[in-house]
Short mmCIF file of C-alpha atoms in Angstrom, two decimals:
data_model
loop_
_atom_site.label_atom_id
_atom_site.label_comp_id
_atom_site.label_asym_id
_atom_site.label_seq_id
_atom_site.Cartn_x
_atom_site.Cartn_y
_atom_site.Cartn_z
CA MET A 358 7.19 -54.83 -9.85
CA VAL A 359 6.55 -51.40 -8.88
CA VAL A 360 6.94 -51.33 -5.56
CA ALA A 361 10.51 -53.33 -6.16
CA LEU A 362 11.56 -50.60 -9.07
CA LEU A 363 10.86 -47.76 -6.75
CA LEU A 364 12.94 -49.93 -3.56
CA CYS A 365 15.73 -50.43 -6.38
CA LEU A 366 15.90 -46.52 -7.58
CA SER A 367 15.62 -45.05 -4.29
CA GLU A 368 18.94 -47.01 -3.21
CA ALA A 369 20.76 -45.83 -6.37
CA ASN A 370 19.55 -42.58 -5.84
CA GLN A 371 20.31 -42.32 -2.11
CA ALA A 372 23.74 -43.43 -3.60
CA GLN A 373 24.47 -41.04 -5.97
CA ALA A 374 22.94 -38.09 -3.61
CA ALA A 375 25.72 -38.94 -1.01
CA ALA A 376 28.38 -38.35 -3.74
CA LEU A 377 26.73 -34.78 -4.30
CA ASN A 378 27.62 -31.87 -1.75
CA SER A 379 24.22 -31.41 -0.42
CA ALA A 380 25.34 -28.26 1.52
CA ALA A 381 26.55 -26.72 -1.70
CA LEU A 382 23.54 -27.76 -3.82
CA ARG A 383 20.95 -26.40 -1.54
CA GLU A 384 22.89 -22.82 -1.91
CA ARG A 385 22.90 -22.96 -5.07
CA ILE A 386 19.19 -23.32 -5.46
CA SER A 387 18.10 -21.68 -2.41
CA VAL A 388 19.55 -18.84 -1.77
CA SER A 389 19.41 -16.45 1.34
CA LEU A 390 17.65 -13.33 1.07
CA ALA A 391 16.42 -12.15 4.74
CA ALA A 392 19.63 -10.21 5.44
CA ASP A 393 19.21 -8.12 2.67
CA LYS A 394 15.11 -7.77 3.09
CA ARG A 395 16.33 -6.89 7.02
CA GLU A 396 18.58 -4.25 5.89
CA LEU A 397 15.78 -2.38 3.62
CA ALA A 398 13.10 -2.91 6.09
CA LEU A 399 15.19 -0.93 9.22
CA THR A 400 16.21 1.56 6.40
CA LEU A 401 12.90 2.24 5.20
CA ALA A 402 11.59 2.04 8.93
CA LYS A 403 13.94 5.18 9.77
CA GLN A 404 12.39 7.10 6.88
CA ASP A 405 8.68 6.58 7.60
CA ALA A 406 8.20 10.19 8.39
CA VAL A 407 9.38 11.38 4.84
CA LEU A 408 7.67 8.20 3.14
CA ARG A 409 4.61 7.31 4.52
CA ARG A 410 2.06 10.11 3.19
CA ASP A 411 3.16 9.48 -0.63
CA LEU A 412 3.32 5.80 -0.15
CA ALA A 413 -0.31 5.68 1.21
CA SER A 414 -1.53 7.77 -1.68
CA ARG A 415 -0.36 5.14 -4.04
CA LEU A 416 -1.64 2.31 -2.55
CA SER A 417 -5.37 0.79 -3.14
CA ASP A 418 -7.62 -2.35 -2.51
CA GLU A 419 -6.27 -3.45 -5.91
CA ASN A 420 -2.71 -2.58 -5.60
CA LEU A 421 -1.37 -2.86 -2.33
CA ALA A 422 2.50 -2.70 -3.54
CA VAL A 423 4.77 -0.47 -5.03
CA ASP A 424 8.12 -1.09 -6.87
CA LEU A 425 10.64 0.11 -4.53
CA LYS A 426 13.19 1.25 -6.78
CA GLN A 427 10.58 3.25 -9.33
CA TRP A 428 8.58 4.58 -6.25
CA LEU A 429 12.01 5.94 -4.64
CA SER A 430 12.90 7.68 -7.94
CA THR A 431 9.86 9.67 -7.36
CA VAL A 432 9.68 10.79 -3.57
CA SER A 433 12.23 13.26 -1.59
CA ALA A 434 14.29 10.21 0.27
CA PRO A 435 17.91 10.75 0.96
CA THR A 436 19.92 9.68 -2.10
CA SER A 437 21.33 7.01 0.60
CA VAL A 438 18.32 5.16 0.78
CA SER A 439 18.01 4.86 -2.72
CA ALA A 440 21.56 3.61 -2.98
CA VAL A 441 20.73 0.77 -0.18
CA VAL A 442 17.73 -0.32 -2.26
CA GLY A 443 19.44 -0.04 -5.64
CA ARG A 444 22.37 -2.39 -4.38
CA ALA A 445 20.01 -4.84 -2.63
CA ASP A 446 17.93 -5.15 -5.69
CA LEU A 447 20.79 -5.83 -7.56
CA THR A 448 22.51 -8.38 -5.39
CA ILE A 449 19.00 -10.29 -5.41
CA ARG A 450 18.76 -10.27 -8.78
CA GLN A 451 22.00 -11.93 -9.34
CA ARG A 452 21.38 -14.48 -6.44
CA LYS A 453 18.48 -15.91 -8.14
CA GLY A 454 19.92 -15.35 -11.64
CA LEU A 455 17.70 -13.07 -13.31
CA GLU A 456 19.66 -9.76 -13.31
CA ARG A 457 19.68 -9.73 -17.40
CA GLU A 458 15.64 -10.79 -17.17
CA LEU A 459 14.50 -7.93 -15.03
CA ASP A 460 15.47 -4.33 -14.19
CA SER A 461 13.81 -4.32 -10.55
CA LEU A 462 12.48 -7.07 -7.83
CA LEU A 463 11.96 -5.58 -4.77
CA GLN A 464 8.54 -4.11 -3.79
CA LEU A 465 7.16 -2.58 -0.62
CA ARG A 466 3.59 -4.21 0.08
CA LEU A 467 1.22 -3.88 2.53
CA ALA A 468 0.40 -6.85 4.09
CA SER A 469 -3.35 -6.79 4.04
CA ALA A 470 -5.90 -4.99 2.16
CA SER A 471 -7.53 -4.47 5.96
CA MET A 472 -4.47 -2.49 7.01
CA LEU A 473 -5.12 -0.12 4.50
CA ALA A 474 -7.67 2.45 5.74
CA ALA A 475 -5.62 3.01 8.99
CA LEU A 476 -2.33 3.21 6.80
CA LYS A 477 -4.28 6.36 5.24
CA GLN A 478 -5.57 7.60 8.35
CA GLY A 479 -1.80 8.18 9.57
CA VAL A 480 -1.75 4.92 11.88
CA GLU A 481 1.97 4.54 12.36
CA PRO A 482 3.17 1.22 10.21
CA LEU A 483 5.94 -1.71 11.17
CA TYR A 484 8.05 -2.52 8.44
CA ALA A 485 8.98 -6.09 8.37
CA TYR A 486 10.17 -9.05 6.20
CA GLU A 487 9.92 -12.37 5.35
CA PRO A 488 12.57 -14.66 6.94
CA ASP A 489 14.55 -17.67 5.64
CA GLY A 490 14.04 -21.06 6.15
CA ASN A 491 10.84 -23.64 7.15
CA ASP A 492 7.94 -21.21 8.13
CA ALA A 493 7.00 -24.10 10.71
CA GLN A 494 10.06 -23.06 12.38
CA TRP A 495 9.59 -19.26 12.69
CA GLN A 496 9.21 -17.98 16.43
CA TYR A 497 8.17 -14.73 15.20
CA ILE A 498 8.24 -12.00 12.56
CA GLU A 499 10.63 -9.23 13.11
CA ALA A 500 9.57 -5.77 12.54
CA PHE A 501 10.75 -2.37 13.07
CA ASP A 502 8.82 1.19 13.91
CA ARG A 503 10.44 4.28 12.82
CA ARG A 504 12.73 4.81 15.75
CA GLY A 505 14.36 1.34 14.69
CA ALA A 506 12.73 -0.36 17.89
CA VAL A 507 12.17 -4.19 17.00
CA HIS A 508 8.81 -5.82 17.34
CA ARG A 509 7.80 -9.89 17.16
CA LEU A 510 4.82 -10.41 15.57
CA ASP A 511 2.84 -13.33 15.80
CA VAL A 512 3.71 -15.72 13.00
CA HIS A 513 -0.12 -16.80 12.11
CA ARG A 514 -1.98 -14.01 13.73
CA MET A 515 -2.41 -11.10 11.41
CA PRO A 516 -1.45 -7.71 13.38
CA ASP A 517 -3.60 -5.09 14.52
CA ARG A 518 -1.71 -2.15 13.01
CA PRO A 519 -0.25 -1.70 9.46
CA VAL A 520 2.62 -3.81 8.25
CA LEU A 521 4.76 -2.95 5.28
CA VAL A 522 6.53 -5.82 4.13
CA VAL A 523 10.26 -5.28 2.21
CA ASP A 524 9.36 -8.49 -0.46
CA ILE A 525 10.16 -9.15 -4.05
CA ASP A 526 7.56 -9.08 -6.81
CA SER A 527 6.35 -12.88 -6.78
CA ARG A 528 4.71 -12.64 -9.98
CA LYS A 529 7.59 -10.93 -11.99
CA ASP A 530 10.04 -13.08 -10.30
CA LEU A 531 8.09 -16.49 -11.28
CA ALA A 532 7.26 -15.43 -15.02
CA ALA A 533 11.03 -14.56 -15.16
CA GLY A 534 11.73 -18.07 -13.31
CA VAL A 535 9.37 -19.72 -15.83
CA LYS A 536 10.93 -18.16 -18.88
CA LEU A 537 14.60 -19.47 -17.47
CA MET A 538 13.71 -22.78 -16.87
CA ARG A 539 11.85 -23.17 -20.22
CA GLU A 540 15.29 -21.82 -21.78
CA ARG A 541 17.52 -23.93 -19.66
CA LEU A 542 15.68 -27.19 -20.40
CA VAL A 543 16.12 -26.37 -24.30
CA ALA A 544 19.80 -25.64 -23.56
CA LEU A 545 19.74 -29.43 -21.97
CA GLY A 546 18.38 -30.69 -25.14
CA GLN A 547 14.72 -30.60 -24.99
CA ARG A 548 12.28 -29.33 -27.83
CA PRO A 549 11.26 -26.27 -27.07
CA MET A 550 7.56 -26.35 -25.27
CA PRO A 551 4.88 -25.43 -28.04
CA SER A 552 2.21 -22.64 -27.30
CA LEU A 553 -0.94 -22.23 -28.57
CA GLN A 554 -0.04 -20.18 -31.63
CA THR A 555 2.57 -22.86 -32.60
CA ALA A 556 0.00 -25.52 -32.03
CA SER A 557 -2.69 -24.09 -33.94
CA ALA A 558 -0.75 -23.34 -36.96
CA SER A 559 0.24 -26.92 -37.33
CA ALA A 560 -0.71 -29.23 -40.49
CA THR A 561 -2.24 -31.65 -37.93
CA SER A 562 -4.51 -30.92 -34.86
CA THR A 563 -2.65 -31.27 -31.54
CA PRO A 564 -3.87 -33.38 -28.60
CA VAL A 565 -3.96 -31.51 -24.97
CA THR A 566 -5.36 -31.70 -21.75
CA MET A 567 -7.08 -28.98 -20.26
CA LEU A 568 -7.11 -27.75 -16.47
CA ASP A 569 -10.76 -26.85 -16.42
CA ARG A 570 -11.08 -26.47 -12.50
CA ILE A 571 -8.46 -26.37 -9.59
CA TYR A 572 -8.87 -25.61 -5.85
CA LEU A 573 -6.22 -25.59 -3.12
CA ASN A 574 -7.06 -26.46 0.34
CA ASP A 575 -6.16 -23.65 3.16
CA ASP A 576 -2.62 -24.40 4.24
CA GLU A 577 -2.59 -21.61 6.61
CA GLU A 578 0.35 -20.02 5.59
CA PRO A 579 1.76 -17.30 7.45
CA TRP A 580 0.39 -13.80 7.05
CA ILE A 581 3.34 -12.17 5.72
CA SER A 582 3.93 -14.46 2.78
CA GLY A 583 1.31 -12.90 0.69
CA ASP A 584 -0.77 -14.41 -2.04
CA ALA A 585 0.39 -17.91 -3.67
CA GLU A 586 2.08 -17.85 -7.10
CA VAL A 587 1.84 -21.48 -8.55
CA TYR A 588 3.31 -23.36 -11.31
CA ALA A 589 3.30 -26.84 -12.49
CA ILE A 590 6.26 -29.27 -13.59
CA VAL A 591 4.64 -31.69 -16.16
CA ASN A 592 7.12 -34.89 -16.48
CA GLY A 593 7.28 -37.85 -18.31
CA VAL A 594 9.31 -39.69 -20.55
CA ASP A 595 10.24 -38.55 -24.30
CA PRO A 596 8.44 -40.54 -26.92
CA SER A 597 11.53 -40.58 -29.21
CA ARG A 598 14.26 -41.21 -26.93
CA ASP A 599 14.98 -42.57 -23.24
CA GLU A 600 15.08 -39.08 -21.80
CA PRO A 601 13.33 -37.20 -19.34
CA GLN A 602 10.66 -34.84 -20.77
CA LEU A 603 9.61 -31.86 -18.40
CA ASP A 604 7.83 -28.92 -19.05
CA ILE A 605 7.11 -25.64 -17.07
CA VAL A 606 3.70 -24.77 -16.98
CA ASP A 607 2.97 -21.22 -15.32
CA MET A 608 -0.40 -20.67 -13.52
CA PRO A 609 -0.58 -16.98 -12.79
CA TYR A 610 -4.13 -16.88 -11.75
CA LEU A 611 -4.03 -19.19 -8.99
CA GLU A 612 -3.37 -16.89 -6.15
CA THR A 613 -5.80 -17.56 -3.38
CA ASP A 614 -6.06 -21.05 -1.44
CA GLY A 615 -9.61 -21.71 -0.44
CA ARG A 616 -11.08 -20.78 -3.87
CA THR A 617 -12.35 -22.70 -7.19
CA TYR A 618 -10.11 -21.28 -10.35
CA SER A 619 -11.66 -22.18 -13.88
CA PRO A 620 -8.53 -21.12 -16.22
CA ASN A 621 -9.30 -23.26 -19.42
CA GLN A 622 -5.53 -23.85 -19.33
CA VAL A 623 -3.78 -26.19 -21.46
CA LEU A 624 -1.70 -28.46 -19.08
CA ILE A 625 -0.28 -31.36 -21.07
CA PHE A 626 0.90 -31.57 -24.97
CA TRP A 627 0.60 -35.26 -25.21
CA ASP A 628 2.78 -35.29 -28.18
CA ARG A 629 5.81 -34.58 -25.75
CA TYR A 630 4.90 -37.63 -23.45
CA ARG A 631 5.78 -41.80 -24.45
CA TRP A 632 2.58 -44.02 -23.44
CA ALA A 633 0.27 -41.21 -23.54
CA ALA A 634 0.77 -40.85 -19.87
CA ALA A 635 2.43 -37.84 -17.92
CA ASN A 636 2.93 -36.87 -14.39
CA VAL A 637 2.36 -33.30 -13.02
CA ILE A 638 3.74 -31.88 -9.71
CA LEU A 639 1.95 -28.33 -8.44
CA MET A 640 4.96 -26.35 -6.53
CA GLU A 641 4.52 -22.91 -4.86
CA HIS A 642 6.91 -19.85 -5.74
CA ASP A 643 9.45 -19.34 -3.38
CA ASP A 644 11.44 -16.02 -2.95
CA ASN A 645 14.79 -18.11 -2.65
CA THR A 646 14.76 -20.12 -5.42
CA ASN A 647 17.38 -19.68 -8.05
CA TYR A 648 15.02 -21.06 -11.16
CA GLN A 649 17.99 -22.10 -13.31
CA GLU A 650 19.98 -24.22 -11.04
CA LEU A 651 16.30 -25.72 -9.57
CA VAL A 652 15.51 -26.99 -13.27
CA SER A 653 19.29 -28.35 -13.81
CA TYR A 654 19.53 -30.55 -10.70
CA LEU A 655 15.51 -31.36 -11.40
CA PHE A 656 16.58 -32.68 -14.85
CA THR A 657 19.45 -34.31 -13.59
CA ILE A 658 17.82 -36.22 -10.99
CA ALA A 659 15.07 -37.50 -13.50
CA SER A 660 17.95 -38.47 -16.16
CA GLN A 661 19.36 -40.39 -13.27
CA ILE A 662 16.15 -42.20 -12.47
CA LEU A 663 15.52 -43.14 -16.13
CA THR A 664 19.44 -44.61 -16.43
CA ALA A 665 18.61 -46.58 -13.16
CA VAL A 666 15.64 -48.16 -14.97
CA GLY A 667 17.15 -48.78 -18.11
CA HIS A 668 15.06 -49.42 -21.01
CA PRO A 669 12.40 -47.45 -19.69
CA GLU A 670 8.83 -48.91 -19.27
CA ILE A 671 5.54 -47.78 -18.49
CA ALA A 672 6.67 -48.56 -14.54
CA ALA A 673 9.37 -45.65 -15.11
CA LEU A 674 6.74 -43.26 -14.81
CA VAL A 675 5.19 -43.80 -11.99
CA ALA A 676 8.92 -43.98 -10.40
CA LEU A 677 10.19 -40.58 -12.12
CA GLY A 678 7.30 -39.05 -10.55
CA SER A 679 7.07 -40.26 -7.12
CA GLU A 680 11.16 -40.18 -6.81
CA LEU A 681 10.88 -36.38 -7.84
CA VAL A 682 8.68 -35.20 -5.12
CA ASN A 683 10.71 -37.76 -2.76
CA ARG A 684 13.86 -35.87 -3.44
CA MET A 685 12.36 -32.18 -3.54
CA PRO A 686 11.37 -31.14 0.34
CA GLY A 687 14.91 -32.48 1.76
CA GLU A 688 17.27 -31.80 -1.15
CA TRP A 689 16.01 -28.67 -2.72
CA PHE A 690 13.98 -26.09 -0.62
CA SER A 691 14.08 -25.36 3.19
CA ASN A 692 10.60 -24.94 3.09
CA ASP A 693 8.49 -28.11 2.48
CA ASP A 694 5.06 -25.89 1.71
CA ASP A 695 7.07 -25.34 -1.68
CA TYR A 696 5.50 -28.56 -2.72
CA VAL A 697 1.77 -28.15 -3.24
CA ASP A 698 0.38 -31.53 -4.60
CA SER A 699 1.15 -34.08 -7.53
CA TYR A 700 -0.68 -36.14 -9.81
CA TYR A 701 0.62 -39.51 -11.16
CA THR A 702 0.11 -41.55 -14.26
CA LEU A 703 -2.39 -39.05 -16.08
CA GLU A 704 -3.96 -40.15 -19.30
CA LYS A 705 -4.55 -39.21 -22.68
CA ASN A 706 -8.21 -38.95 -23.60
CA HIS A 707 -9.46 -39.56 -20.04
CA PHE A 708 -11.57 -36.80 -18.02
CA TYR A 709 -10.78 -36.58 -14.24
CA THR A 710 -13.42 -34.97 -12.62
CA ASN A 711 -12.82 -33.04 -9.03
CA HIS A 712 -9.37 -35.18 -9.04
CA GLY A 713 -7.76 -35.17 -5.98
CA GLY A 714 -4.11 -35.09 -5.87
CA ALA A 715 -1.37 -37.59 -3.81
CA ARG A 716 -1.23 -35.13 -0.92
CA GLY A 717 -4.94 -34.22 -0.42
CA ASN A 718 -3.98 -30.62 -1.13
CA ALA A 719 -5.26 -30.02 -4.65
CA VAL A 720 -8.34 -30.68 -6.65
CA VAL A 721 -8.63 -30.45 -10.45
CA SER A 722 -10.89 -31.04 -13.25
CA LEU A 723 -9.31 -32.39 -16.71
CA ARG A 724 -10.60 -33.05 -19.87
CA PRO A 725 -8.93 -34.18 -23.36
CA TYR A 726 -9.05 -31.60 -26.06
CA GLU A 727 -7.82 -31.14 -29.72
CA ILE A 728 -6.21 -28.02 -31.00
CA ALA A 729 -7.11 -27.56 -34.84
CA GLY A 730 -4.51 -26.97 -36.97
CA GLN A 731 -4.43 -25.14 -39.82
#
C-alpha cells in the first residue's frame, strides 16, 4: 500500500513540478554569491601589504576569522576597499533576505588553524573564495596573491601556504535563517514552535524526544568550506487539521564530521504531531540559501503531498518524509551535500540507540522525556 501510494504521489508531484518554473525557483532559493566573493578576494589580496600584519595579530587558534566590515573600520585601508566590502555585504544580505536581521555577514577566515603560525611569521597568504555550484564538479579553487595573480588550488588537498577565505559567517547566517524560517511558517498558519521556557510554564507536562548523541561520518568536503553548520527539519502532520507540521531545529554545536556530540537537546515536541510519529531531515548550512524562499517552498511541497493523499493516514507520514527528500537535491540546491541524512517514522516514547539514518551518514541516540509543567 505504501509503495503504491509513493508511486502515485511521485507521479502527481512530477506533474505539479512541471508547471513550476524550475530555473526561477532555483534562483529564488539558491542565490549566487561567488562573483561578489571573488571581487572581494582580489581587492583584499592587492591590499595584503597594508592588512596582513594587523590581521595576523587578531587571529588565534580559537578565533580564525574577522568580521570584514568591523575589521576594516579599524585599520588604515583605503576607503575604496571599505566601500567595496560594504556594498558586497549589503548585496549578499539582500539576496539572502537577511538585510533586516543582520548588520554584517561577510568575514575573512583563515582556512585552517595549521596555517596560523606561518601567517604570523610573515608568510605571504593567498586570498580565496568558495565557488558556487556542486563541489563534486569543482575543478580547482581560485585564489589571488598580493600582485593579483591567479593561483589554482587543489579542491581536496589543504594548501601548504596560508589561505584567507572571503566567506559569510555561517553561524550568524544560519541562526538568522532559522529565525526567519520559523517566522515564515507562522505566517503560513502554523503555531509558533515552543521553547523550553514555554513548555515548562504550561499547566501539564510536555512530552518530547531528546537528542542525546549524534555522529556524522566524514563526508570529505573541500577544505575551503570550513566547519559544518547543521539544522533539522522535523516534519509530520498537524494533530488538529490535515496540514503539514514543520519545525526547524538549530544544531549550533555540530561543526565537525567524524566526532560524537552529546547535546542533550529537545528534537521533537510531540504535541505538534499526529499519530505520535514524525520524520527528521538533517540539513547542512549552505551559503547560497535564501531561507525564507526555502521554507515557503518546503511547506508548499508538503501541502501538495498531503493533498494528493486526501484524508491523511499513517502511510502519509512515510510519503511526506521520503518525498520531501526526493525533491531536495534536484529542485532546491546545486550541491547535494546540503542534505545530510533523514529518519523516517520516529515514534513517541521510543528509545533509539545508535540509530543510523536512511542515507547512512548520521548516527543518533534518542530518548523520550517529559518536561515538567508548573
